[in-house]
Coordinates of C-alpha atoms in Angstrom, one line a residue:
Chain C
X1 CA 104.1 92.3 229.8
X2 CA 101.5 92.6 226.9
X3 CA 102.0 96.3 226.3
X4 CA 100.1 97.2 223.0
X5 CA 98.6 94.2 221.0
X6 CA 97.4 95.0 217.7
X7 CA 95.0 92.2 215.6
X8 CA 95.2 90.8 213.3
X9 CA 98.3 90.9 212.2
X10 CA 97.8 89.9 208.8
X11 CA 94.7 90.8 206.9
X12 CA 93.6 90.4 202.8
X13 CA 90.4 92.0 201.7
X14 CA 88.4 92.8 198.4
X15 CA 87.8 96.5 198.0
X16 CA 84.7 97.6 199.3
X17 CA 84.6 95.6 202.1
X18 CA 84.8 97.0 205.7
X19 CA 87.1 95.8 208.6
X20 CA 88.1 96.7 212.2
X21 CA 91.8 96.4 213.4
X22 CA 92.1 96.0 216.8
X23 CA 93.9 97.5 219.3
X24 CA 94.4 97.5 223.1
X25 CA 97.5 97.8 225.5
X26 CA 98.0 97.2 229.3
X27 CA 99.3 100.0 230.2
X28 CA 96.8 102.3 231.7
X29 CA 97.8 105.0 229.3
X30 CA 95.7 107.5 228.3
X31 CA 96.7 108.5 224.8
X32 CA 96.4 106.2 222.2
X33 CA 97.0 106.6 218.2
X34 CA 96.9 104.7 214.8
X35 CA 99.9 105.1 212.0
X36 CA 100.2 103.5 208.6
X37 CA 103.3 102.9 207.0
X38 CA 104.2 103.5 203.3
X39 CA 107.7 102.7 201.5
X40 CA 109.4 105.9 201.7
X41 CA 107.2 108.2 203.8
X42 CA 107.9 107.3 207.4
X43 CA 104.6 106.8 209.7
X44 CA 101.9 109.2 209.3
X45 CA 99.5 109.6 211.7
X46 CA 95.8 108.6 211.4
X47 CA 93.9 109.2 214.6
X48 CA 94.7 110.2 218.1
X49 CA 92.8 110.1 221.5
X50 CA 93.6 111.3 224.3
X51 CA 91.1 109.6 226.7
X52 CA 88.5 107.3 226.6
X53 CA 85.2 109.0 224.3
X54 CA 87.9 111.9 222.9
X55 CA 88.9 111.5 219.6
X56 CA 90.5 113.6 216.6
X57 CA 92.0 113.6 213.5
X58 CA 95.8 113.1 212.7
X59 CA 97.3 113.5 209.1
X60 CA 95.9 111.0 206.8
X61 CA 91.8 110.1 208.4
X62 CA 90.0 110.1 205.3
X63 CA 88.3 106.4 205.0
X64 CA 89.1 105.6 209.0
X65 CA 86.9 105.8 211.8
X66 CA 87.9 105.4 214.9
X67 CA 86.4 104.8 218.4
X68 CA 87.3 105.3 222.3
X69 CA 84.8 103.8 224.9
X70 CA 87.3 101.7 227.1
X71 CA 90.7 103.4 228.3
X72 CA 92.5 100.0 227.2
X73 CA 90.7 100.0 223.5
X74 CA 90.8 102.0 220.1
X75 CA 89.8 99.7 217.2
X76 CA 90.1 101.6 213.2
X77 CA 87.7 100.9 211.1
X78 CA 87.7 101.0 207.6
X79 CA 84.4 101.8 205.7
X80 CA 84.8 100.6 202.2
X81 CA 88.3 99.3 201.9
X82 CA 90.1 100.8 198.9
X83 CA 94.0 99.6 196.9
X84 CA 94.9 103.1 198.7
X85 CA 94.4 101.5 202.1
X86 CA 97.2 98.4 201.5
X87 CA 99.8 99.6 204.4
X88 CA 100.9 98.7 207.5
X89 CA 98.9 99.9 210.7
X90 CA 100.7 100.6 213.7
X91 CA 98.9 101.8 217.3
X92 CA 100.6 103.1 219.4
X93 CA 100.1 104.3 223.0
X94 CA 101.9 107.1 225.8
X95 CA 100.9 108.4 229.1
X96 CA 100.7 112.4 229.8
X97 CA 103.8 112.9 232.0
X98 CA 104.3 115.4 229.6
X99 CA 107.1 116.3 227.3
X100 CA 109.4 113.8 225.4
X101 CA 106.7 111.1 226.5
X102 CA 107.6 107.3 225.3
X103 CA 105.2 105.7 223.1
X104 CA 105.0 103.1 222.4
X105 CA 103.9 100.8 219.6
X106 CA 102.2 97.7 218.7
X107 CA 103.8 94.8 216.3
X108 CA 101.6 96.4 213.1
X109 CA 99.1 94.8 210.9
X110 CA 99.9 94.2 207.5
X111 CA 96.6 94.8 205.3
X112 CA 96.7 93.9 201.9
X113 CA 93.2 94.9 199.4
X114 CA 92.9 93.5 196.2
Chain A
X1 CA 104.5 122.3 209.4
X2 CA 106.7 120.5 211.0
X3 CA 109.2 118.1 209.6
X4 CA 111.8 115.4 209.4
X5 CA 114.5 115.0 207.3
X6 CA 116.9 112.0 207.2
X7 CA 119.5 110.7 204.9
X8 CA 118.3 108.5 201.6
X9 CA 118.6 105.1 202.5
X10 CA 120.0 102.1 201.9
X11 CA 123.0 101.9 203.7
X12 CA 125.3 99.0 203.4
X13 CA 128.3 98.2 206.2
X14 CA 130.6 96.0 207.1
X15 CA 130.6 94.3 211.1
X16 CA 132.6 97.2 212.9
X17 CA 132.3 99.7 210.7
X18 CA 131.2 103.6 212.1
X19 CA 127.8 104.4 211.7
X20 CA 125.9 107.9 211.0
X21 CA 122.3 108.6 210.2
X22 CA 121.5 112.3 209.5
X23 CA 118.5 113.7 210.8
X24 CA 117.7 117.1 210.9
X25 CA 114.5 118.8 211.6
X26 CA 111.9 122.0 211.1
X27 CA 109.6 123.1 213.7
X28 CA 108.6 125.7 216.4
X29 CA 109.0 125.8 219.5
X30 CA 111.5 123.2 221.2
X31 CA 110.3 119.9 220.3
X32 CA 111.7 116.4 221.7
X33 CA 113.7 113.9 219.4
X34 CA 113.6 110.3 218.9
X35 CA 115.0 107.5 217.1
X36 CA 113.2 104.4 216.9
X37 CA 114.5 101.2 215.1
X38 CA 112.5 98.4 213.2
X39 CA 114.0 95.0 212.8
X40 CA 112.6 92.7 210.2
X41 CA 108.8 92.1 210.7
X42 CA 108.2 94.0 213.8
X43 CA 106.8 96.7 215.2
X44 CA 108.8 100.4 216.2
X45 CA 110.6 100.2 219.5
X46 CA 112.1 103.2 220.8
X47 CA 115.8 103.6 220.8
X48 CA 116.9 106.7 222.5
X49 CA 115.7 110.3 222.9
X50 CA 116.4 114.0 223.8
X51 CA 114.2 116.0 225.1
X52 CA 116.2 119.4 225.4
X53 CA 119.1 121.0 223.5
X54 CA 122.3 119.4 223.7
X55 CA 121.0 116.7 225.4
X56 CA 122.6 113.0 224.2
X57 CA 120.7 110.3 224.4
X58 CA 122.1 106.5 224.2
X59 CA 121.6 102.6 224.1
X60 CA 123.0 99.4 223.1
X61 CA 125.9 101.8 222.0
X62 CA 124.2 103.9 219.8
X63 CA 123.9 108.1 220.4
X64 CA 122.8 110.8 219.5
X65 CA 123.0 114.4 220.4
X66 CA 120.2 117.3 220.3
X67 CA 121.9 120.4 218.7
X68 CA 119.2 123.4 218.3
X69 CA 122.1 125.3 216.5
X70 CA 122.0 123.0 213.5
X71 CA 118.4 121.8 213.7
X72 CA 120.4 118.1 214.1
X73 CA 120.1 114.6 215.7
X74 CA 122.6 112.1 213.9
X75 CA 122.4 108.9 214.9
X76 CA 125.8 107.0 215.5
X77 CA 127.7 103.8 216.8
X78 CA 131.1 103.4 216.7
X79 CA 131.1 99.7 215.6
X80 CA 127.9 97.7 214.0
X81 CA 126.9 94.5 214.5
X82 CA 125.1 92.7 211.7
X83 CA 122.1 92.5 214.6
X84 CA 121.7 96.1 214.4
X85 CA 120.6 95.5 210.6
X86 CA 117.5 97.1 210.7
X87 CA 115.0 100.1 209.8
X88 CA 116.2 103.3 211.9
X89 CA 113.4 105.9 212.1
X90 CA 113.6 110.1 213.2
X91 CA 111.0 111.6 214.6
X92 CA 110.1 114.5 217.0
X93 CA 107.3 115.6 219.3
X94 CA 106.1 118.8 220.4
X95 CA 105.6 120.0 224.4
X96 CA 102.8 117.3 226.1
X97 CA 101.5 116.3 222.6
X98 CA 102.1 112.5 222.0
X99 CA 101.9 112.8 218.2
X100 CA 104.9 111.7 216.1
X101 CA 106.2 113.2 213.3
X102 CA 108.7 110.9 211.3
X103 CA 111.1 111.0 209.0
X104 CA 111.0 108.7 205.8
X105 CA 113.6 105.9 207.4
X106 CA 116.9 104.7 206.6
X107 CA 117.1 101.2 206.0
X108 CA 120.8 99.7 207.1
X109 CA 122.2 96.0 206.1
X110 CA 125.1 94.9 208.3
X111 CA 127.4 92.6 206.4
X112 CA 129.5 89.7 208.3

């Protein structure tokens, strides 16, 4: 079982240049998110979508775009990588059987820029 | 907003010691709770969860217990295992939204 399968998993860039992480699970679930990771500040959410073409905002969206036109994909992009950016990316997905859901998460992708 | 709070890592153990990771929360409403554990180089895999008040939820001997009255959901295990050396996260949710909010992690070393 492939569940969520984030790529690539490890990923240098210069600043200023742009990238896509990928995303895409098995699961037929129709919410789908990105998190990024910082020492000491948990997982703080990025972008959200709740079905495919609906998107929105989550915490921290400044310098991420995000798309939804496939059920089974939501690749972030980043526009003009900045040092800000280094972190570790987590998507995640759940299904809407309502509360106390399961999500579920994707190995991460470590993004260094230099 | 709402919020997570959970006890200032690291933590250091010996095999078979107990175990306790406070959590506590802030939010409306009656939101689910979840722990979530990352081991070296991985990605977040759920642990256990409660989704109501006084609920306990439990695996691979771990538990935890939902208490509304303190705001609470301490992790604990009666006897670790250097395998469970890992990064233990809090979070909660909130009725049918699937957005986490977590706490800051507690990073726990299990020595032999």
């Amino acid at each position: 079982n492939a569940g969520v399968t984030q790529t690539p998993k490890f990923q240098v860039l210069k600043t200023g240049q742009s990238m896509t992480l990928q995303c895409a699970q098995d699961m037929n679930h129709e919410y789908m998110s990105w998190y990024r990771q910082d020492p000491g500040m948990g997982l703080r959410l990025i972008h959200y979508s709740v079905g495919a073409g609906i998107t929105d905002q989550g915490e921290v969206p400044n310098g991420y775009n995000v798309s939804r036109s496939t059920t089974e994909d939501f690749p972030l992009r980043l526009l003009s990588a900045a040092p800000s950016q280094t972190s570790v990316y987590f998507c995640a997905s759940s299904d809407n059987r309502g509360s106390g859901n399961t999500i579920y998460f994707g190995e991460g992708s470590w993004l260094t820029v230099v | 907003g709402d919020s997570v709070t959970q006890m200032e890592g690291p933590v250091t153990l010996s095999e078979e010691a107990f175990l306790t990771i406070n959590c506590t929360y802030t939010a409306t409403g009656y939101p689910s709770l979840f722990w979530y554990v990352q081991y070296p180089g991985e990605g977040l895999q759920l642990l256990l969860k409660a989704t109501k008040a006084d609920d306990k939820g439990s695996n691979k001997g771990f538990e935890a217990t939902y208490r509304k009255e303190t705001t609470s959901f301490h992790l604990e295990k009666g006897s670790v295992q250097v395998s469970d050396s890992a990064v233990y996260f809090c979070a909660l949710s909130k009725g049918s939204a699937r957005q986490l909010t977590f706490g800051s992690g507690t990073q726990l070393t299990v020595l032999p």
